[in-house]
Amino acid sequence: MQEDIINQISNRLRELRKDKNITLQELADAAGVSKGMLSQVENNRSIPSLTVLLNLIRSLQIDFNEFFKDINLLTTDHKVIYRKKEQYQPFEKENAHGFFYQRLFSTTVHDYHVDFVMLRLESNAERQMVSTDAFEFKYLLKGKVEYTIGEETYLMEEGDSLFFDATDMHNPRNVGKEDALLLVIYFFKNKAV
């Protein structure tokens, strides 16, 4: 297993774009990709090909060495990844009210990038349906959630789980009065986009 750099790259792209006050659409146009693709890359929903990544960096008008200077490219040969809860990283995905993500850790195993995340949904959480270039596993730790995948809706109660192809449009909705808590595992196949 190696600790993953995909998240570092995604976060760096988003930070640089925001620091330069460039909109998603402006950067997407400059790099020759769709706004949706760029959003998926920034939100860890898709892994960019090398060509796309280089075009994005070039379009941000930043030197390649400067882009990668704070990214840990070294891999480890450790068979165990251990994290203290203080090391979990909160992060945001697209415009979603009441969705609070916390990355437990990410790693690459063989050809798969795997992202382990805790998702807390407030009772009034809402967002548009999304698609992710991955398979997803959801385990409901607390609360009651209605999970829509494509045309089907599943009522999840504590202890229930889902595994699905997340390229289908999907969205959770907290139907309880308290916050809901989900363990989410994303399985990305390393492929060019």
Coordinates of C-alpha atoms in Angstrom, one line a residue:
M1 CA 0.0 0.0 0.0
Q2 CA 1.1 3.5 -0.6
E3 CA -0.2 6.7 1.0
D4 CA -2.1 8.5 -1.7
I5 CA -1.2 11.8 -3.4
I6 CA -4.4 12.1 -5.4
N7 CA -6.1 14.0 -2.6
Q8 CA -3.1 16.3 -2.3
I9 CA -3.2 17.1 -6.0
S10 CA -7.0 17.7 -6.0
N11 CA -6.8 20.0 -2.9
R12 CA -3.8 21.9 -4.4
L13 CA -5.7 22.5 -7.7
R14 CA -8.8 23.8 -5.8
E15 CA -6.7 26.0 -3.4
L16 CA -4.7 27.5 -6.3
R17 CA -7.8 28.2 -8.3
K18 CA -9.5 29.9 -5.4
D19 CA -6.4 31.9 -4.4
K20 CA -6.2 33.2 -8.0
N21 CA -10.0 34.0 -7.9
I22 CA -10.6 31.9 -11.0
T23 CA -14.0 30.3 -11.4
L24 CA -14.5 26.6 -12.2
Q25 CA -15.8 27.6 -15.6
E26 CA -12.8 29.9 -16.4
L27 CA -10.2 27.2 -15.5
A28 CA -12.1 24.5 -17.3
D29 CA -12.3 26.6 -20.4
A30 CA -8.6 27.5 -20.2
A31 CA -7.6 23.8 -19.8
G32 CA -10.0 22.5 -22.4
V33 CA -12.1 20.3 -20.1
S34 CA -15.7 20.6 -19.0
K35 CA -16.7 22.4 -15.8
G36 CA -18.2 19.1 -14.6
M37 CA -15.0 17.2 -15.1
L38 CA -13.0 19.9 -13.3
S39 CA -15.5 19.8 -10.4
Q40 CA -15.2 16.0 -10.2
V41 CA -11.4 16.2 -10.1
E42 CA -11.4 18.9 -7.4
N43 CA -13.9 17.0 -5.3
N44 CA -12.1 13.7 -5.6
R45 CA -14.9 12.2 -7.7
S46 CA -12.6 11.5 -10.7
I47 CA -8.8 11.0 -11.2
P48 CA -7.4 13.2 -14.0
S49 CA -5.2 11.8 -16.7
L50 CA -1.7 13.2 -16.9
T51 CA -2.6 15.3 -19.9
V52 CA -5.6 16.8 -18.1
L53 CA -3.5 17.5 -14.9
L54 CA -0.7 19.2 -16.9
N55 CA -3.3 21.3 -18.8
L56 CA -4.9 22.4 -15.5
I57 CA -1.5 23.3 -13.9
R58 CA -0.4 25.2 -17.1
S59 CA -3.8 27.0 -17.1
L60 CA -3.2 28.1 -13.5
Q61 CA 0.0 29.7 -14.8
I62 CA 2.1 28.1 -12.1
D63 CA 5.5 26.4 -12.5
F64 CA 5.2 22.6 -12.3
N65 CA 7.9 22.5 -9.6
E66 CA 6.0 25.1 -7.6
F67 CA 2.8 23.1 -8.0
F68 CA 4.4 19.9 -6.6
K69 CA 6.7 21.4 -4.0
D70 CA 4.4 20.7 -1.0
I71 CA 3.0 17.5 -2.3
N72 CA 4.5 14.4 -0.7
L73 CA 5.4 12.2 -3.7
L74 CA 7.2 9.6 -1.6
T75 CA 5.5 6.3 -1.1
T76 CA 5.9 4.1 1.9
D77 CA 6.3 0.3 2.0
H78 CA 4.3 0.0 5.2
K79 CA 1.6 -2.6 5.4
V80 CA -0.3 -0.6 7.9
I81 CA -1.7 2.9 7.8
Y82 CA -2.4 4.3 11.3
R83 CA -4.1 7.6 12.0
K84 CA -5.1 9.4 15.2
K85 CA -8.5 11.1 15.1
E86 CA -6.7 14.4 15.3
Q87 CA -5.2 13.7 11.8
Y88 CA -8.5 13.3 10.1
Q89 CA -9.0 16.0 7.5
P90 CA -12.3 17.9 7.0
F91 CA -13.0 18.8 3.4
E92 CA -15.8 20.1 1.2
K93 CA -17.4 18.7 -1.9
E94 CA -19.6 20.6 -4.3
N95 CA -22.3 23.0 -3.0
A96 CA -24.0 20.9 -0.3
H97 CA -25.8 22.3 2.7
G98 CA -25.4 20.2 5.8
F99 CA -22.9 17.7 4.4
F100 CA -19.8 17.5 6.5
Y101 CA -17.0 15.3 5.2
Q102 CA -13.9 14.1 7.2
R103 CA -11.3 12.1 5.4
L104 CA -10.0 9.2 7.6
F105 CA -7.3 8.3 5.1
S106 CA -6.7 7.5 1.4
T107 CA -4.4 5.0 -0.1
T108 CA -3.7 3.2 -3.3
V109 CA -4.0 -0.6 -3.3
H110 CA -2.9 -2.3 -6.6
D111 CA -4.9 -0.5 -9.3
Y112 CA -7.4 1.1 -6.9
H113 CA -7.4 4.5 -5.1
V114 CA -9.4 4.0 -1.9
D115 CA -10.8 6.9 0.1
F116 CA -12.2 6.3 3.6
V117 CA -14.5 9.1 4.7
M118 CA -17.0 9.9 7.5
L119 CA -20.0 11.8 6.3
R120 CA -22.2 13.7 8.8
L121 CA -25.6 14.8 7.5
E122 CA -27.6 17.4 9.3
S123 CA -31.3 16.8 9.4
N124 CA -31.8 19.6 6.8
A125 CA -28.9 18.5 4.5
E126 CA -29.5 18.9 0.8
R127 CA -27.6 19.0 -2.5
Q128 CA -28.2 18.1 -6.1
M129 CA -27.8 14.5 -7.3
V130 CA -24.2 13.6 -8.1
S131 CA -22.2 11.1 -9.9
T132 CA -18.7 9.7 -8.9
D133 CA -16.3 7.8 -11.1
A134 CA -16.0 5.1 -8.5
F135 CA -17.8 2.3 -6.6
E136 CA -19.1 3.4 -3.2
F137 CA -19.8 1.6 0.0
K138 CA -22.0 3.3 2.6
Y139 CA -22.5 2.0 6.2
L140 CA -25.0 3.9 8.4
L141 CA -23.5 4.3 11.8
K142 CA -26.2 6.6 13.2
G143 CA -29.6 8.0 12.2
K144 CA -32.0 7.3 9.3
V145 CA -31.2 8.1 5.7
E146 CA -33.1 7.8 2.5
Y147 CA -30.5 7.0 -0.3
T148 CA -31.5 7.5 -3.9
I149 CA -29.5 5.7 -6.6
G150 CA -30.8 6.3 -10.1
E151 CA -34.6 5.7 -9.9
E152 CA -34.5 3.6 -6.7
T153 CA -34.7 4.8 -3.1
Y154 CA -33.4 2.8 -0.1
L155 CA -34.4 3.5 3.5
M156 CA -31.3 3.0 5.6
E157 CA -31.4 2.5 9.3
E158 CA -28.5 2.1 11.7
G159 CA -26.3 -0.9 10.7
D160 CA -27.6 -1.0 7.1
S161 CA -25.1 -0.7 4.2
L162 CA -25.1 -0.1 0.4
F163 CA -22.5 -0.9 -2.3
F164 CA -23.1 0.6 -5.7
D165 CA -21.7 1.8 -9.0
A166 CA -21.5 5.6 -8.2
T167 CA -21.5 6.6 -11.9
D168 CA -25.2 6.4 -11.5
M169 CA -26.7 9.7 -10.1
H170 CA -27.1 9.4 -6.4
N171 CA -27.9 11.4 -3.2
P172 CA -28.5 10.7 0.5
R173 CA -31.2 12.5 2.5
N174 CA -31.3 12.5 6.2
V175 CA -35.0 11.7 7.1
G176 CA -34.4 11.6 10.9
K177 CA -34.6 14.4 13.4
E178 CA -30.9 14.1 14.5
D179 CA -27.6 14.1 12.5
A180 CA -26.9 11.0 10.6
L181 CA -23.4 9.5 10.4
L182 CA -22.1 7.4 7.5
L183 CA -18.9 5.6 6.9
V184 CA -18.2 6.0 3.2
I185 CA -15.5 4.1 1.2
Y186 CA -14.8 5.1 -2.4
F187 CA -13.1 2.7 -4.8
F188 CA -11.6 4.5 -7.7
K189 CA -10.1 2.4 -10.5
N190 CA -6.9 4.3 -11.7
K191 CA -7.7 5.3 -15.3
A192 CA -7.3 8.2 -17.5
V193 CA -10.2 10.7 -17.8

